[in-house]
mmCIF file of C-alpha atoms in Angstrom:
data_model
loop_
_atom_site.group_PDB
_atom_site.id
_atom_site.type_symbol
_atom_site.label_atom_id
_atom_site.label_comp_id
_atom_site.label_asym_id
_atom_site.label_seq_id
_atom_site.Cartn_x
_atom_site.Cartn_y
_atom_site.Cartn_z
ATOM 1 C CA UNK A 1 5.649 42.644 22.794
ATOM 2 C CA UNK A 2 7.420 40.073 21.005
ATOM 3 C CA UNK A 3 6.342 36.466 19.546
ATOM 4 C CA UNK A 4 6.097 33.895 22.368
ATOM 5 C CA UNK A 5 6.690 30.038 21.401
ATOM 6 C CA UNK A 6 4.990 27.375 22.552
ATOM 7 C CA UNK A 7 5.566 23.497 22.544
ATOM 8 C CA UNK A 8 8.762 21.458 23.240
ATOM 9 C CA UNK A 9 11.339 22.667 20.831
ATOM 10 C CA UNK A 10 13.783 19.909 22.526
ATOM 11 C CA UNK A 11 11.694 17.753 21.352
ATOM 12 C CA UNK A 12 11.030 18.670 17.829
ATOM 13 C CA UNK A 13 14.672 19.563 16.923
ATOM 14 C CA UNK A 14 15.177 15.602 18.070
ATOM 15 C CA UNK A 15 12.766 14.613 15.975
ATOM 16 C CA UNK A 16 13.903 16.405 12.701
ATOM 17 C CA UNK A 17 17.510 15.185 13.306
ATOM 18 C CA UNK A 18 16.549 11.030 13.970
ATOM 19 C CA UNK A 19 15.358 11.160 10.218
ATOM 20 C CA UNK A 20 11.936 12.375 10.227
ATOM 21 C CA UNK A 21 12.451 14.521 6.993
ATOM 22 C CA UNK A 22 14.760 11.830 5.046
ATOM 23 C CA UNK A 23 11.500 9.527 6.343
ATOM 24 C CA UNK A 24 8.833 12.319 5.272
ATOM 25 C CA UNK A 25 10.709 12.168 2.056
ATOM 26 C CA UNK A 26 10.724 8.758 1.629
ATOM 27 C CA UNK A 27 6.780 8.320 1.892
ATOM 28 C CA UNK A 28 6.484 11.152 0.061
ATOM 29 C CA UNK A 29 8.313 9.367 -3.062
ATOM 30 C CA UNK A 30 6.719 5.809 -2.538
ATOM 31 C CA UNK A 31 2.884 7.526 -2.826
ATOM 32 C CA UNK A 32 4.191 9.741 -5.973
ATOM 33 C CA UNK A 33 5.459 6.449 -7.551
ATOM 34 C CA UNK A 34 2.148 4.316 -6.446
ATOM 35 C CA UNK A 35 -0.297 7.595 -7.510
ATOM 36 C CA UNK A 36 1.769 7.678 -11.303
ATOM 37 C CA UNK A 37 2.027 3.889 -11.996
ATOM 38 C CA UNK A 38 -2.059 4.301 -10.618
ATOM 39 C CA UNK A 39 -2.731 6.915 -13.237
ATOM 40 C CA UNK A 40 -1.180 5.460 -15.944
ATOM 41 C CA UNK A 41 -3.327 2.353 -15.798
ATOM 42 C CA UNK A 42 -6.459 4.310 -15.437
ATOM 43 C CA UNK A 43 -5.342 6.374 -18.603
ATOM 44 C CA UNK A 44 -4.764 2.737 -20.677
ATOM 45 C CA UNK A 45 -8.123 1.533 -19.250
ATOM 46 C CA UNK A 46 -10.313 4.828 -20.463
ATOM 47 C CA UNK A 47 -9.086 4.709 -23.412
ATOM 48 C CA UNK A 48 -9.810 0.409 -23.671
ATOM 49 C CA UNK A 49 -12.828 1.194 -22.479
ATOM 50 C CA UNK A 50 -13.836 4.951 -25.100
ATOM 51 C CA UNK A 51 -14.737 6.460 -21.651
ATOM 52 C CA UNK A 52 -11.665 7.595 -19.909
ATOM 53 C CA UNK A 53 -12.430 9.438 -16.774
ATOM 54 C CA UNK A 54 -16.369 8.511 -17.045
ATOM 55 C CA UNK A 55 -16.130 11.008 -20.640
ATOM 56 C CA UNK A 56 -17.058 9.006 -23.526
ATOM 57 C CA UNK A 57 -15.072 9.578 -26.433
ATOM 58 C CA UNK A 58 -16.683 11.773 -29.573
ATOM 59 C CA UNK A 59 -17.899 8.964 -32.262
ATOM 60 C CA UNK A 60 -14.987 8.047 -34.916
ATOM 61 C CA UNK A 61 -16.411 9.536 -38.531
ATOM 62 C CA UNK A 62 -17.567 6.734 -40.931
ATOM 63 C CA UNK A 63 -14.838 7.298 -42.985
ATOM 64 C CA UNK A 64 -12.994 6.576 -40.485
ATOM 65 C CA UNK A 65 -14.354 3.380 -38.913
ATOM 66 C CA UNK A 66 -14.754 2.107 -42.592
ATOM 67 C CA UNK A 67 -11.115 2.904 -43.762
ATOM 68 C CA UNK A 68 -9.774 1.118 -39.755
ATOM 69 C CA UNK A 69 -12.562 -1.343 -39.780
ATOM 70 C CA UNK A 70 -13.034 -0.505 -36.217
ATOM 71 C CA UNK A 71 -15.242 1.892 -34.007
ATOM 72 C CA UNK A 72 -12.523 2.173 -31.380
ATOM 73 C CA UNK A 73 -11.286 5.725 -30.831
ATOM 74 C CA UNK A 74 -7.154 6.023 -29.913
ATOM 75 C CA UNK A 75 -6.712 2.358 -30.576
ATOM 76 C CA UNK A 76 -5.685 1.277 -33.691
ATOM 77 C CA UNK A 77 -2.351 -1.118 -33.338
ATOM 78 C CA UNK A 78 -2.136 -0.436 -29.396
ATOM 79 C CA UNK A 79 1.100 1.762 -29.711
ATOM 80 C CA UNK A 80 -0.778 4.701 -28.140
ATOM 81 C CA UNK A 81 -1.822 2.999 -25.135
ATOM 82 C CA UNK A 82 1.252 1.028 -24.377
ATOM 83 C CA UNK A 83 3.500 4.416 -24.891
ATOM 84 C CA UNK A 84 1.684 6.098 -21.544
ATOM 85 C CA UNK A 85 4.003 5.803 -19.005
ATOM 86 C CA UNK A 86 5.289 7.473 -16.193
ATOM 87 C CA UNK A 87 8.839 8.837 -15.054
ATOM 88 C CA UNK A 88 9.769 9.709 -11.744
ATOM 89 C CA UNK A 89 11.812 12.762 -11.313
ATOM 90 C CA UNK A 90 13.643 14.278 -8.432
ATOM 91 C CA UNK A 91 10.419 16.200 -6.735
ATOM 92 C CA UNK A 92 7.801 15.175 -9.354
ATOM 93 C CA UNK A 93 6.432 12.450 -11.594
ATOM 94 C CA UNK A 94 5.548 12.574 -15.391
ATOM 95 C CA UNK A 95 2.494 11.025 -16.259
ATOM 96 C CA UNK A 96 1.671 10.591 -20.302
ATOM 97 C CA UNK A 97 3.452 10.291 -23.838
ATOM 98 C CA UNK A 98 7.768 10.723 -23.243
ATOM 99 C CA UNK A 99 8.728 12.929 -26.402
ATOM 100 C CA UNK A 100 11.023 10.754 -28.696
ATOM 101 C CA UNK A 101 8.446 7.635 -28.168
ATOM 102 C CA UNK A 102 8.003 6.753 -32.161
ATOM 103 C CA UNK A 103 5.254 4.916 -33.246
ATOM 104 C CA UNK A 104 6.245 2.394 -35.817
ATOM 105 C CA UNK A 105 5.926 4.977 -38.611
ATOM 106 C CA UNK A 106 8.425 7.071 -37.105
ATOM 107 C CA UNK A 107 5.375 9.773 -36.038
ATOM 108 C CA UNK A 108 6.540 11.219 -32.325
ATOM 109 C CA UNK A 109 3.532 10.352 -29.437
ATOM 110 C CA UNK A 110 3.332 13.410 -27.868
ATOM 111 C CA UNK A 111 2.380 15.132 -31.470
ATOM 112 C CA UNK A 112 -0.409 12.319 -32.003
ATOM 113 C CA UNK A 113 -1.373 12.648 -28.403
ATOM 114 C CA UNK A 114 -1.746 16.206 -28.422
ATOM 115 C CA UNK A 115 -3.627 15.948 -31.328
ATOM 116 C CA UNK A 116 -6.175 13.498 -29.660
ATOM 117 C CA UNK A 117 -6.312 15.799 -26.428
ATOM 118 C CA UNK A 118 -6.850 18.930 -28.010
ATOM 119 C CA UNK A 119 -8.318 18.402 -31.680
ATOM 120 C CA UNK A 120 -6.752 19.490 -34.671
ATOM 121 C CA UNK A 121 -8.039 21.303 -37.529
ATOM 122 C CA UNK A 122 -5.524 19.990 -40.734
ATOM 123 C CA UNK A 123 -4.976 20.805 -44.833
ATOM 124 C CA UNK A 124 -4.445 17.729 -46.756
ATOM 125 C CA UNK A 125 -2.587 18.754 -49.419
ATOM 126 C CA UNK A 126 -5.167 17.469 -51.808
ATOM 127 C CA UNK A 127 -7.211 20.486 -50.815
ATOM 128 C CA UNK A 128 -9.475 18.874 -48.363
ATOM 129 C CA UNK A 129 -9.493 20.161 -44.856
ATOM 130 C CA UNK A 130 -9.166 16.793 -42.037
ATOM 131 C CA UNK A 131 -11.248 18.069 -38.745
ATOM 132 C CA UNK A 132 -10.331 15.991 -35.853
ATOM 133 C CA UNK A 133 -12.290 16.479 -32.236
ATOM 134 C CA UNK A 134 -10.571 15.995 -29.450
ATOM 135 C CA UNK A 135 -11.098 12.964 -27.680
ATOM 136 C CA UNK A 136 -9.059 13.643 -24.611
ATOM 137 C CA UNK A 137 -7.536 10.716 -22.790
ATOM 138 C CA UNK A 138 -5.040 12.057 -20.267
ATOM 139 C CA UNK A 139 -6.771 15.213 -18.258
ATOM 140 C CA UNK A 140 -10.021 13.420 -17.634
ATOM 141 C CA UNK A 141 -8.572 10.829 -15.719
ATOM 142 C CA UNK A 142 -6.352 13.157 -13.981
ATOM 143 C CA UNK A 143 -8.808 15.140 -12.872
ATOM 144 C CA UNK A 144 -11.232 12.302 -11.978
ATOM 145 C CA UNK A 145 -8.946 11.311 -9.281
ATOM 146 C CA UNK A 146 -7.459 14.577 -8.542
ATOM 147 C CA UNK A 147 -9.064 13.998 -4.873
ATOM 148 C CA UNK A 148 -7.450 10.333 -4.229
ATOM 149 C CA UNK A 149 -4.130 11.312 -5.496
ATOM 150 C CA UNK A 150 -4.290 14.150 -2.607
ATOM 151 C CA UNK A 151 -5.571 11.277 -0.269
ATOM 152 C CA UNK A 152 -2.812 9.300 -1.347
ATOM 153 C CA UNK A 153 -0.238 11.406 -0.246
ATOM 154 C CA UNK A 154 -2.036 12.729 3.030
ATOM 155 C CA UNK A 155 -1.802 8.837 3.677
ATOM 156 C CA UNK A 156 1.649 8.506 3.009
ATOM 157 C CA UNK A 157 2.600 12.002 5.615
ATOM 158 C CA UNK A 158 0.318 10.122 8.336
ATOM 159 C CA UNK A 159 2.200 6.798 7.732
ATOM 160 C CA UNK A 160 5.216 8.330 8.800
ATOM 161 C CA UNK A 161 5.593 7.517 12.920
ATOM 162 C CA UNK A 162 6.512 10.706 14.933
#
């Protein structure tokens, strides 16, 4: 007993060689491009807003509002929020802080981002010891609309005409 085949196979070898995969492709590319420039502003508008992906952000220290003169978490001269971007690859899209992006004090992004993600626990070398929660900004969001960017590209395979 072997494996019987059913459907026209005419038909679907025609199909795959007028351009349905370069098309697949092709919508496939547009809806990772539209889902990362999508992401990015969501990221930019959690953190405007200390909330990003419907998490509020843990309250600044006093110290720390008094010595910025401002309550706002991740925002101090707007560097951070203007160095999320996105970069699309080959197969894939990057969605967050580019390592090399310097802040004007020559500090790399990713290091401070991480830093705001994750927490950090740091010696000062005056002794004291500098606890910073994390107030993450990139993986809420992400996972917020982990459903519509699936949507998205469902969308973008059923756009494609047979």
């Amino acid at each position: 007993m072997g494996v019987k085949r059913t459907g026209d196979w005419d038909k679907a070898r025609a199909m795959l060689s007028a351009g349905l995969a370069p098309r697949l492709a092709n919508a496939l590319r547009q809806a990772t491009i539209r889902n990362a420039l999508f992401l990015v502003r969501e990221i930019q508008r959690g953190i405007r807003s200390q909330s990003p992906g419907g998490q509020a952000f843990v309250k600044l220290a006093e110290s720390t509002i008094a010595r910025k003169g401002s309550s706002k978490a991740l925002i101090d001269t707007g560097f951070l929020i203007h160095a999320i971007t996105q970069k699309i690859m080959a197969e894939r899209a990057f969605v967050g802080l580019l390592r090399g992006t310097v802040n004007r004090d020559g500090e790399d992004m990713v290091n401070i981002g991480a830093v705001m993600e994750y927490g950090a626990t740091i010696k000062h070398p005056n002794g004291a010891t500098i606890i910073i929660p994390p107030r993450p900004f990139l993986h809420p969001v992400m996972e917020k609309y982990r459903t519509q960017i699936i949507e998205n590209f469902r969308e973008a395979l059923r756009s494609v005409k047979i």
